[in-house]
Coordinates of C-alpha atoms and ligand atoms in Angstrom, one line a residue:
X293 CA 103.8 66.8 106.4
X294 CA 107.5 67.5 107.3
X295 CA 108.2 71.2 107.4
X296 CA 111.7 72.2 106.9
X297 CA 113.5 75.4 107.4
X298 CA 115.0 76.1 104.0
X299 CA 117.3 79.1 104.8
X300 CA 118.2 78.8 108.4
X301 CA 118.4 82.5 108.3
X302 CA 117.1 83.9 111.6
X303 CA 115.7 87.3 110.4
X304 CA 115.6 89.5 107.4
X305 CA 117.3 92.8 107.7
X306 CA 115.3 95.6 106.2
X307 CA 117.0 97.0 103.0
X308 CA 120.0 94.6 103.4
X309 CA 118.6 91.2 102.6
X310 CA 116.5 92.3 99.6
X311 CA 118.4 89.8 97.4
X312 CA 117.5 86.7 99.4
X313 CA 114.0 86.5 97.8
X314 CA 114.4 88.9 94.9
X315 CA 113.1 88.3 91.4
X316 CA 115.9 89.5 89.2
X317 CA 115.3 90.3 85.5
X318 CA 118.3 89.7 83.2
X319 CA 118.8 92.3 80.5
X320 CA 121.1 91.5 77.7
X321 CA 121.6 95.2 76.7
X322 CA 122.2 94.9 73.0
X323 CA 119.0 93.1 72.4
X324 CA 116.6 94.7 74.9
X325 CA 115.7 98.1 73.4
X326 CA 117.5 100.4 70.9
X327 CA 117.0 104.2 71.3
X328 CA 119.1 105.5 68.4
X329 CA 118.3 103.1 65.5
X330 CA 121.8 101.6 65.0
X331 CA 120.3 98.1 65.6
X332 CA 122.1 97.6 68.9
X333 CA 120.2 98.0 72.1
X334 CA 121.5 100.6 74.5
X335 CA 121.3 102.2 77.9
X336 CA 118.8 105.0 77.0
X337 CA 116.7 102.2 75.5
X338 CA 116.7 100.5 78.9
X339 CA 115.8 103.8 80.6
X340 CA 112.9 104.3 78.2
X341 CA 111.5 100.8 79.1
X342 CA 111.8 100.8 82.9
X343 CA 107.9 100.9 82.8
X344 CA 107.9 97.4 81.5
X345 CA 110.1 96.2 84.4
X346 CA 108.0 98.1 87.0
X347 CA 104.7 96.7 85.5
X348 CA 106.2 93.2 85.5
X349 CA 106.9 93.6 89.2
X350 CA 110.5 92.4 89.4
X351 CA 112.8 93.6 92.2
X352 CA 116.1 94.0 90.4
X353 CA 117.8 94.0 87.1
X354 CA 121.0 92.2 86.2
X355 CA 122.7 93.9 83.4
X356 CA 125.0 91.8 81.2
X357 CA 128.1 93.7 80.1
X358 CA 127.7 97.2 78.7
X359 CA 131.4 98.1 78.7
X360 CA 133.5 99.1 75.6
X361 CA 133.9 95.9 73.6
X362 CA 134.5 94.6 70.1
X363 CA 131.6 92.2 70.9
X364 CA 133.7 89.2 70.1
X365 CA 131.8 87.4 72.8
X366 CA 128.7 89.6 73.2
X367 CA 130.4 92.1 75.5
X368 CA 132.1 89.5 77.8
X369 CA 135.3 90.7 76.0
X370 CA 135.8 93.9 78.0
X371 CA 138.1 96.7 76.8
X372 CA 137.7 98.9 79.8
X373 CA 135.8 97.8 83.0
X374 CA 135.0 101.3 84.1
X375 CA 133.3 102.9 81.0
X376 CA 130.3 102.4 78.8
X377 CA 130.5 101.2 75.2
X378 CA 129.9 104.3 73.0
X379 CA 127.3 102.4 71.0
X380 CA 125.4 101.7 74.2
X381 CA 125.7 105.2 75.6
X382 CA 127.8 107.2 78.1
X383 CA 128.5 107.2 81.8
X384 CA 125.9 110.0 82.1
X385 CA 123.4 107.6 80.4
X386 CA 124.3 105.0 82.9
X387 CA 123.6 107.4 85.8
X388 CA 120.2 108.3 84.2
X389 CA 119.4 104.6 83.9
X390 CA 120.3 103.9 87.5
X391 CA 118.2 106.9 88.6
X392 CA 115.2 105.6 86.6
X393 CA 115.5 102.1 88.0
X394 CA 116.0 103.3 91.6
X395 CA 113.1 105.7 91.1
X396 CA 110.9 102.8 90.1
X397 CA 112.0 100.8 93.2
X398 CA 114.3 98.5 91.3
X399 CA 117.9 97.5 92.2
X400 CA 120.7 97.1 89.7
X401 CA 123.3 94.3 89.5
X402 CA 126.2 94.8 87.1
X403 CA 128.1 92.0 85.5
X404 CA 131.8 91.9 86.4
X405 CA 134.1 89.9 84.1
X406 CA 137.3 89.2 86.0
X407 CA 138.6 86.0 84.4
X408 CA 139.8 87.7 81.2
X409 CA 139.9 91.0 79.4
X410 CA 139.5 91.6 75.7
X411 CA 142.5 91.6 73.5
X412 CA 141.9 95.4 73.0
X413 CA 142.3 96.2 76.7
X414 CA 145.3 98.6 77.2
X415 CA 147.0 96.0 79.4
X416 CA 147.0 93.4 76.7
X417 CA 148.2 95.9 74.1
X418 CA 151.0 96.8 76.5
X419 CA 151.8 93.1 77.0
X420 CA 152.1 92.6 73.3
X421 CA 154.1 95.7 72.7
X422 CA 156.6 95.2 75.5
X423 CA 157.8 91.8 74.4
X424 CA 159.1 88.5 75.9
X425 CA 159.8 88.5 79.6
X426 CA 158.4 92.0 80.1
X427 CA 156.6 92.7 83.4
X428 CA 153.6 93.8 81.4
X429 CA 153.1 90.2 80.4
X430 CA 152.7 89.2 84.0
X431 CA 149.1 90.4 84.0
X432 CA 148.2 87.6 81.6
X433 CA 149.3 84.0 81.2
X434 CA 152.1 83.9 78.7
X435 CA 154.3 80.9 78.2
X436 CA 157.0 79.9 75.7
X437 CA 155.9 77.7 72.9
X438 CA 157.4 74.2 72.4
X439 CA 159.7 73.1 69.6
X440 CA 162.0 75.2 67.4
X441 CA 161.2 78.9 67.7
X442 CA 158.4 78.1 70.0
X443 CA 156.2 77.2 67.1
X444 CA 154.1 74.7 69.0
X445 CA 151.6 75.7 71.8
X446 CA 152.8 75.1 75.4
X447 CA 150.4 72.3 75.8
X448 CA 147.4 70.7 74.1
X449 CA 144.7 72.3 76.3
X450 CA 141.4 73.2 74.6
X451 CA 139.3 76.3 74.8
X452 CA 135.7 76.0 76.1
X453 CA 134.6 77.6 72.9
X454 CA 136.4 75.0 70.7
X455 CA 139.9 74.9 69.3
X456 CA 143.2 75.4 71.1
X457 CA 143.4 77.5 74.3
X458 CA 146.7 79.1 73.3
X459 CA 147.4 81.8 70.7
X460 CA 150.8 82.7 69.4
X461 CA 152.0 86.3 69.5
X462 CA 154.8 85.9 67.0
X463 CA 157.9 86.0 69.2
X464 CA 157.8 82.4 70.4
X465 CA 155.4 83.1 73.2
X466 CA 151.7 82.1 73.5
X467 CA 148.9 83.4 75.7
X468 CA 146.2 81.4 77.4
X469 CA 142.5 82.0 76.7
X470 CA 140.0 79.6 78.0
X471 CA 137.3 81.3 75.9
X472 CA 137.7 83.1 72.5
X473 CA 141.2 84.2 71.5
X474 CA 139.9 87.8 71.9
X475 CA 139.6 87.0 75.6
X476 CA 143.1 86.5 77.1
X477 CA 142.9 85.2 80.7
X478 CA 144.2 87.4 83.5
X479 CA 146.9 86.3 85.9
X480 CA 145.3 86.7 89.4
X481 CA 148.7 86.2 91.1
X482 CA 149.5 89.7 89.9
X483 CA 148.8 92.3 92.7
X484 CA 148.1 95.0 90.1
X485 CA 145.2 92.9 88.7
X486 CA 143.8 92.5 92.2
X487 CA 144.0 96.2 92.9
X488 CA 142.4 97.2 89.7
X489 CA 139.3 95.0 90.3
X490 CA 138.9 96.5 93.7
X491 CA 138.9 99.9 92.0
X492 CA 136.3 98.7 89.5
X493 CA 134.0 97.4 92.3
X494 CA 134.2 100.7 94.1
X495 CA 133.7 102.6 90.8
X496 CA 130.3 101.1 90.1
X497 CA 129.3 100.9 93.8
X498 CA 129.9 104.6 94.0
X499 CA 127.7 105.1 91.0
X500 CA 124.8 103.4 92.8
X501 CA 125.1 99.8 91.6
X502 CA 123.5 97.6 94.3
X503 CA 125.3 94.3 93.4
X504 CA 127.4 92.3 91.0
X505 CA 127.1 89.1 89.0
X506 CA 130.6 87.6 88.9
X507 CA 131.3 86.0 85.5
X508 CA 133.2 82.7 85.6
X509 CA 133.7 83.1 89.3
X510 CA 135.3 79.7 89.7
X511 CA 138.0 80.2 87.1
X512 CA 140.2 83.0 88.3
X513 CA 143.0 81.0 90.0
X514 CA 144.7 78.4 87.9
X515 CA 147.5 75.9 88.3
X516 CA 149.6 76.2 85.2
X517 CA 152.8 74.7 86.7
X518 CA 154.8 72.3 84.6
X519 CA 154.9 69.6 83.6
X520 CA 151.4 70.0 82.1
X521 CA 149.1 67.0 82.1
X522 CA 147.6 66.2 78.7
X523 CA 144.2 67.7 78.1
X524 CA 142.6 64.2 77.9
X525 CA 143.6 63.8 81.6
X526 CA 142.7 67.4 82.6
X527 CA 139.3 67.0 81.1
X528 CA 138.7 63.9 83.2
X529 CA 139.6 65.6 86.6
X530 CA 136.6 65.5 88.8
X531 CA 135.2 68.9 89.8
X532 CA 134.3 67.6 93.3
X533 CA 137.6 68.0 95.1
X534 CA 139.3 71.2 94.0
X535 CA 142.1 69.6 92.1
X536 CA 141.2 70.7 88.6
X537 CA 144.0 73.0 87.3
X538 CA 141.5 75.5 85.9
X539 CA 138.4 75.4 88.0
X540 CA 137.3 76.0 91.6
X541 CA 140.7 76.2 93.2
X542 CA 141.0 77.1 96.8
X543 CA 142.7 80.4 96.0
X544 CA 139.6 81.9 94.4
X545 CA 138.0 82.2 97.9
X546 CA 140.8 84.6 99.1
X547 CA 139.8 86.9 96.2
X548 CA 136.2 86.9 97.3
X549 CA 137.0 87.4 101.0
X550 CA 139.0 90.5 99.8
X551 CA 136.0 91.6 97.7
X552 CA 133.7 91.1 100.6
X553 CA 135.6 93.7 102.5
X554 CA 135.0 96.1 99.6
X555 CA 131.3 95.3 99.5
X556 CA 131.0 95.9 103.2
X557 CA 132.5 99.4 102.9
X558 CA 129.0 100.3 101.6
X559 CA 125.7 100.8 103.4
X560 CA 123.9 98.6 102.6
X561 CA 126.7 96.2 101.7
X562 CA 126.9 95.5 98.0
X563 CA 125.5 92.1 96.9
X564 CA 127.2 89.6 94.7
X565 CA 126.2 86.4 93.0
X566 CA 128.7 83.9 91.6
X567 CA 128.5 82.3 88.2
X568 CA 130.4 79.3 89.3
X569 CA 130.0 76.1 87.3
X570 CA 131.2 73.9 90.1
X571 CA 130.2 70.6 91.6
X572 CA 126.9 71.2 93.5
X573 CA 128.6 70.2 96.8
X574 CA 131.1 73.1 96.3
X575 CA 128.6 75.9 95.6
X576 CA 128.2 76.8 99.3
X577 CA 131.6 78.3 99.6
X578 CA 130.9 80.9 96.9
X579 CA 127.5 81.7 98.6
X580 CA 129.0 82.1 102.1
X581 CA 128.6 85.5 103.9
X582 CA 132.4 85.8 103.9
X583 CA 132.5 85.3 100.1
X584 CA 130.2 86.5 97.4
X585 CA 127.0 85.8 99.3
X586 CA 125.0 83.9 96.6
X587 CA 125.8 81.4 93.9
X588 CA 123.8 80.5 90.8
X589 CA 122.2 77.1 90.8
X590 CA 121.9 76.1 87.1
X591 CA 120.4 72.7 87.6
X592 CA 116.9 73.7 86.5
X593 CA 118.3 74.5 83.1
X594 CA 119.3 70.9 82.7
X595 CA 116.1 69.3 84.1
X596 CA 113.4 68.1 81.8
X597 CA 109.7 69.0 82.5
X598 CA 109.4 65.9 84.7
X599 CA 108.2 65.7 88.3
X600 CA 111.1 63.6 89.5
X601 CA 113.7 65.9 87.9
X602 CA 112.0 69.0 89.3
X603 CA 111.8 67.5 92.7
X604 CA 115.4 66.5 92.8
X605 CA 116.6 70.0 91.7
X606 CA 114.4 71.7 94.3
X607 CA 115.6 69.4 97.0
X608 CA 119.2 70.0 96.0
X609 CA 118.7 73.8 96.0
X610 CA 117.0 73.8 99.4
X611 CA 119.9 71.7 100.7
X612 CA 122.3 74.3 99.4
X613 CA 120.5 76.9 101.4
X614 CA 120.8 74.9 104.6
X615 CA 124.5 74.4 104.1
X616 CA 125.4 78.0 103.1
X617 CA 122.8 80.0 105.0
X618 CA 122.4 82.0 101.8
X619 CA 119.4 81.6 99.4
X620 CA 119.7 79.6 96.2
X621 CA 118.7 80.9 92.8
X622 CA 116.1 79.4 90.5
X623 CA 116.4 80.0 86.8
X624 CA 115.0 78.4 83.6
X625 CA 117.4 80.0 81.2
X626 CA 119.8 82.9 80.5
X627 CA 121.7 84.4 77.6
X628 CA 123.8 81.2 77.3
X629 CA 121.0 78.6 76.9
X630 CA 118.3 77.6 74.6
X631 CA 115.0 79.4 75.4
X632 CA 113.0 77.4 77.9
X633 CA 109.7 77.6 76.0
X634 CA 111.4 75.8 73.1
X635 CA 113.4 73.4 75.2
X636 CA 110.3 72.0 76.9
X637 CA 108.8 71.3 73.5
X638 CA 111.5 68.9 72.5
X639 CA 111.0 65.1 72.9
X640 CA 113.0 63.6 75.7
X641 CA 116.1 61.5 75.1
X642 CA 117.0 59.1 77.9
X643 CA 120.7 59.5 77.3
X644 CA 120.8 63.3 77.3
X645 CA 119.7 66.0 79.7
X646 CA 117.2 68.6 78.6
X647 CA 120.0 71.2 77.8
X648 CA 121.9 68.7 75.7
X649 CA 118.7 67.8 73.7
X650 CA 118.4 71.5 72.9
X651 CA 122.0 71.8 71.7
X652 CA 121.6 68.9 69.4
X653 CA 118.4 70.2 68.0
X654 CA 120.0 73.6 67.2
X655 CA 122.5 71.8 64.9
X656 CA 119.6 70.9 62.7
X657 CA 118.4 74.5 62.5
X658 CA 115.5 73.4 64.5
X659 CA 114.3 70.9 61.9
X660 CA 114.7 67.7 63.8
X661 CA 113.1 66.4 65.9
X662 CA 109.9 68.5 65.5
X663 CA 109.4 70.8 68.5
X664 CA 105.9 71.1 70.0
X665 CA 106.1 74.8 70.6
X666 CA 102.7 75.2 72.1
X667 CA 103.4 72.4 74.6
X668 CA 106.8 74.0 75.4
X669 CA 105.2 77.3 76.0
X670 CA 102.5 75.8 78.2
X671 CA 105.2 74.0 80.3
X672 CA 107.4 77.0 80.5
X673 CA 104.5 78.9 82.2
X674 CA 103.8 76.0 84.5
X675 CA 107.5 75.9 85.4
X676 CA 107.7 79.6 86.0
X677 CA 105.0 79.4 88.6
X678 CA 106.9 76.6 90.4
X679 CA 110.1 78.7 90.5
X680 CA 108.3 81.8 91.6
X681 CA 106.7 80.0 94.5
X682 CA 110.0 78.6 95.9
X683 CA 112.0 80.2 98.7
X684 CA 115.1 82.0 97.4
X685 CA 115.8 84.3 94.4
X686 CA 114.4 83.7 90.9
X687 CA 116.2 85.0 87.9
X688 CA 114.1 85.7 84.7
X689 CA 115.9 86.0 81.4
X690 CA 114.5 88.8 79.2
X691 CA 111.8 87.5 76.8
X692 CA 111.0 84.5 79.0
X693 CA 108.2 86.6 80.5
X694 CA 106.7 86.7 77.0
X695 CA 107.1 82.9 76.5
X696 CA 109.4 83.8 73.6
X697 CA 111.0 80.9 71.6
X698 CA 114.5 80.3 70.4
X699 CA 115.2 81.4 66.9
X700 CA 117.0 78.2 65.7
X701 CA 117.4 79.1 62.0
X702 CA 119.1 82.5 61.9
X703 CA 120.9 83.2 58.7
X704 CA 124.5 81.9 59.0
X705 CA 126.0 85.3 58.2
X706 CA 124.1 86.8 61.2
X707 CA 125.7 84.5 63.8
X708 CA 127.9 86.3 66.2
X709 CA 128.7 83.8 68.9
X710 CA 132.3 82.6 68.8
X711 CA 131.1 79.2 69.8
X712 CA 129.5 78.9 66.3
X713 CA 132.7 79.8 64.5
X714 CA 135.3 78.1 66.8
X715 CA 133.5 74.8 67.1
X716 CA 133.7 74.1 63.4
X717 CA 130.1 73.0 63.1
X718 CA 129.9 70.9 66.3
X719 CA 127.9 73.6 68.1
X720 CA 125.4 76.3 66.9
X721 CA 126.1 78.9 69.6
X722 CA 123.9 81.1 71.6
X723 CA 122.5 83.7 69.2
X724 CA 119.1 82.2 68.9
X725 CA 118.2 83.3 72.5
X726 CA 119.7 86.8 72.0
X727 CA 117.5 88.1 69.2
X728 CA 116.2 91.6 70.0
X729 CA 112.9 91.7 71.9
X730 CA 109.6 92.4 70.2
X731 CA 107.7 95.3 71.8
X732 CA 105.0 95.9 69.3
X733 CA 103.3 93.6 66.7
X734 CA 104.7 95.4 63.7
X735 CA 107.2 98.0 62.6
X736 CA 110.7 97.5 61.2
X737 CA 112.1 95.9 64.4
X738 CA 108.8 95.1 66.3
X739 CA 109.3 98.3 68.4
X740 CA 112.8 97.3 69.5
X741 CA 114.1 100.6 68.0
X742 CA 113.7 103.0 65.1
X743 CA 116.1 101.0 63.0
X744 CA 116.7 97.3 62.3
X745 CA 117.6 94.5 64.7
X746 CA 120.7 92.2 64.9
X747 CA 120.5 89.2 64.8
X748 CA 117.3 89.6 62.7
X749 CA 113.9 88.9 64.2
X750 CA 111.7 86.3 62.4
X751 CA 108.2 87.3 61.3
X752 CA 106.5 85.3 64.1
X753 CA 108.1 87.5 66.7
X754 CA 105.2 90.0 66.5
X755 CA 102.9 87.5 68.2
X756 CA 105.0 87.7 71.4
X757 CA 105.2 91.5 71.5
X758 CA 104.9 93.2 74.9
X759 CA 102.0 95.3 73.8
X760 CA 100.1 92.3 72.4
X761 CA 100.6 90.3 75.5
X762 CA 99.8 93.2 77.9
X763 CA 96.3 93.3 76.3
X764 CA 95.7 89.6 76.6
X765 CA 94.7 88.4 80.1
X766 CA 95.6 84.8 79.1
X767 CA 99.1 85.7 77.9
X768 CA 102.4 84.6 79.5
X769 CA 103.1 88.3 80.4
X770 CA 99.8 88.7 82.2
X771 CA 100.4 85.5 84.1
X772 CA 103.9 86.7 85.2
X773 CA 102.5 90.1 86.2
X774 CA 99.8 88.5 88.4
X775 CA 102.2 86.0 89.9
X776 CA 104.9 88.6 90.7
X777 CA 102.4 91.0 92.3
X778 CA 101.0 88.3 94.4
X779 CA 104.4 87.0 95.4
X780 CA 105.3 90.4 96.9
X781 CA 102.3 90.3 99.1
X782 CA 102.7 86.7 100.2
X783 CA 105.7 86.0 102.4
X784 CA 109.3 86.7 103.0
X785 CA 109.6 83.6 105.2
X786 CA 111.7 80.8 103.8
X787 CA 109.9 77.8 105.1
X788 CA 108.9 75.1 102.6
X789 CA 107.2 71.7 102.8
X790 CA 106.3 69.0 100.3
X791 CA 102.7 67.9 100.4
X792 CA 103.0 65.4 97.5
X793 CA 104.9 62.2 97.7
X794 CA 108.1 61.6 95.6
X795 CA 106.7 59.2 93.1
X796 CA 103.6 61.3 92.2
X797 CA 103.1 63.0 88.8
X798 CA 101.8 66.0 90.8
X799 CA 104.2 68.3 92.7
X800 CA 102.5 70.0 95.6
X801 CA 104.3 72.1 98.2
X802 CA 103.2 74.7 100.7
X803 CA 104.8 77.9 101.9
X804 CA 103.9 80.0 105.0
X805 CA 100.5 81.8 104.9
X806 CA 98.7 78.9 103.3
X807 CA 100.4 79.4 99.9
X808 CA 100.0 76.2 98.0
X809 CA 101.7 75.5 94.7
X810 CA 100.3 72.5 92.7
X811 CA 101.7 71.3 89.4
X812 CA 100.2 68.5 87.2
X813 CA 103.0 67.0 85.1
X814 CA 100.8 64.4 83.4
X815 CA 97.6 62.4 83.2
X816 CA 94.1 63.4 84.1
X817 CA 93.1 66.8 85.6
X818 CA 93.6 66.9 89.4
X819 CA 91.7 68.4 92.2
X820 CA 93.1 71.4 93.9
X821 CA 93.1 72.1 97.7
X822 CA 90.1 74.0 98.9
X823 CA 90.9 77.7 98.8
X824 CA 91.2 80.6 96.4
X825 CA 92.9 79.9 93.1
X826 CA 95.1 83.0 93.0
X827 CA 96.9 82.4 89.7
X828 CA 97.1 79.5 87.3
X829 CA 99.2 78.9 84.2
X830 CA 96.2 77.8 82.1
X831 CA 92.4 77.9 82.6
X832 CA 91.2 75.2 85.0
X833 CA 88.9 72.5 83.7
X834 CA 85.7 72.2 85.8
X835 CA 87.8 73.6 88.7
X836 CA 90.5 71.0 88.2
X837 CA 94.1 71.5 87.1
X838 CA 94.8 69.9 83.7
X839 CA 98.2 68.4 82.8
X840 CA 101.3 70.5 82.1
X841 CA 100.0 73.3 84.4
X842 CA 100.6 74.9 87.8
X843 CA 98.2 76.8 90.1
X844 CA 98.7 78.7 93.3
X845 CA 96.0 78.2 95.8
X846 CA 95.6 80.3 99.0
X847 CA 94.2 78.1 101.8
X848 CA 93.0 79.6 105.0
X849 CA 94.5 77.9 108.1
Ligands
LIG1139 C1 130.0 83.4 81.1 C2 129.0 84.2 80.3 C3 129.1 83.8 78.9 C4 130.5 84.2 78.4 C5 131.6 83.5 79.3 C6 132.9 84.1 79.0 O1 129.8 82.0 81.1 O2 127.7 83.9 80.8 O3 128.2 84.5 78.1 O4 130.7 83.8 77.1 O5 131.3 83.7 80.6 O6 133.0 85.4 79.6

C-alpha cells in the first residue's frame, strides 16, 4: 500500500490554517431563510438559522453576494461592493450575523465579484453620462463600433450567457460584458479600479470577514488589442498555455500578489479561494501562498457516479495539492449546477459528462430521460461520504445536506437566470437549484419565511424539510451530522493512501488514525475491513456494504 503525502505541508498553524481542511457551507442568501416575508431570503434570516449550521457541524460559511443589486444575475451584478442590499438587510444586520456565526465557532467567507460591476454601479452611470473618450469610461471596456456611426459591434465575440458580448450605448461606442449586459466588465489596467478593490477587501476584513471567494478569478486581465481574432478562433484557443485573450492571463497573478499583501495585513491573514475555470494544470498558481491560497477544483461536478471517474478526479486533486502546497477543494455542486441528487439519477451518456447530461435533461423540464431520483439521492449520500473523507476542504451547497433535488419544471414566468433568457431556448439556466430551502413540512413557504418563496417551491419540498430530516436517523441530514462530527475528531493530517486497485468497482482508501472509507459502486454487497463502522450512507446488509453506498470504518492499528 503506497502512502503518499497529499499536502506536503509540514505543520498546521493553529488558527491560521483552518481553511486547509474546512467544511464550508455555501449560502445563497436569497433562498436560505427570509425573516420579513418579502419572499427574498435575508441576513437576519441567516442569523436566525445559525443553529442549523452549528448542528450540522460545518466550519465556515461562504456567503454568495448580498450587496445592493438589481438581481439581474442573482446578485453577481453588484451596485456597491461595500454595502448590503436593503432587501437583505443593513450593515448592522451583517455585523449581527458575523457575531452570531463567530459566536457559534463558524468562520465567514464573503464573495467578491471583481470581473464586472452592475450597470447600476455609480462608476458605470458616470461612464455613460460622461460620453465618448471621457476618462470615466476607462474603468470599463468601451470601444468604437464598426461601420457607419459605429452601428456594428467592435467584434463578433459572444457572451458566456448567450448572445453578443457587446452592448451599444447610443453614441457609437459599445461596452464589453462577458456575462449579462447588466454586468459590464471592469478594466483592470485602471489604477483606480485596483485601489477600490483593495479598499473593499479591507472594508469587509475590518468587519470580521475571515476570507473571500473570488468570482471569475481567471478573467480580470484581458487582451483586447486589435486586430481582433474572430470568435470562432478565440473559442478554440486552448486554456492550457495562457494565450486566451479573456482567460487566465499572466497579469491576473500580479493582482492576487497585491491582494495577498492586503490579506497579510490581518492576523490571522485573510483566506481566499479562487473560482478559476482554468486548465487543471494551471490551478496551482491561483492556490499558491503568494496568490489567493486556494482554488476551486470543479472536476467532481462533471464526474459521473463511476469508480474510475471518481478515482481520476481524486488523483488529480491530490496531485494539485502536491504542486501547490495548498489543499484542493471537493464539491458536488453549487449555485451554478444541477443538484447532485438529481444528476446522479440520470442515465449515463458515453458522449457527455455528467454535468452536460443534466443540462440537456433540464431542457425537457425534467421529462426525458426519466430520472431515478431515489437512486440519485442514494448515490449523492455515498459521494458525500467520499468527499468528506478526503484530505483538503469540502464545500457543501445549501440543501445538499438534505438530499434536495433540482426543480426542473419551474413555471417559465418565475425563471430569473439570464442564461434562460439570453440563450434563446438552448439552455434552461440555474434557477432549479436556487429554490428557497424547506425548513418545515408545511406552511406557506415550508418555513422559509412568513411570506411566499421565489422561485416557487414544489409540493414535494416538504419531505426534505430540515425539521423532518432532523427527526429521522436515516435521513441525509442525520448522515451529514454524524459524518461531520466524526470528521472533526478524526485527523488534521493530510496523508492518504489507496487500498483498492484502479480497476475495481470498490473504492477504498485510508487516512491516518485507521480511518477507512469504502464505497461500493456496483455489483454484490462487499465485506468491510474489520473495525467499527462509524457511519454509512445506507444500512448495511448482513454487515456488508451494498451497492451505491459508502461506509467509514475505524480500524485499530
Ligand atoms: C460566477 C458565479 C455565477 C455568476 C458568474 C458571473 O461563475 O458563480 O453565478 O453568474 O460568476 O458573475
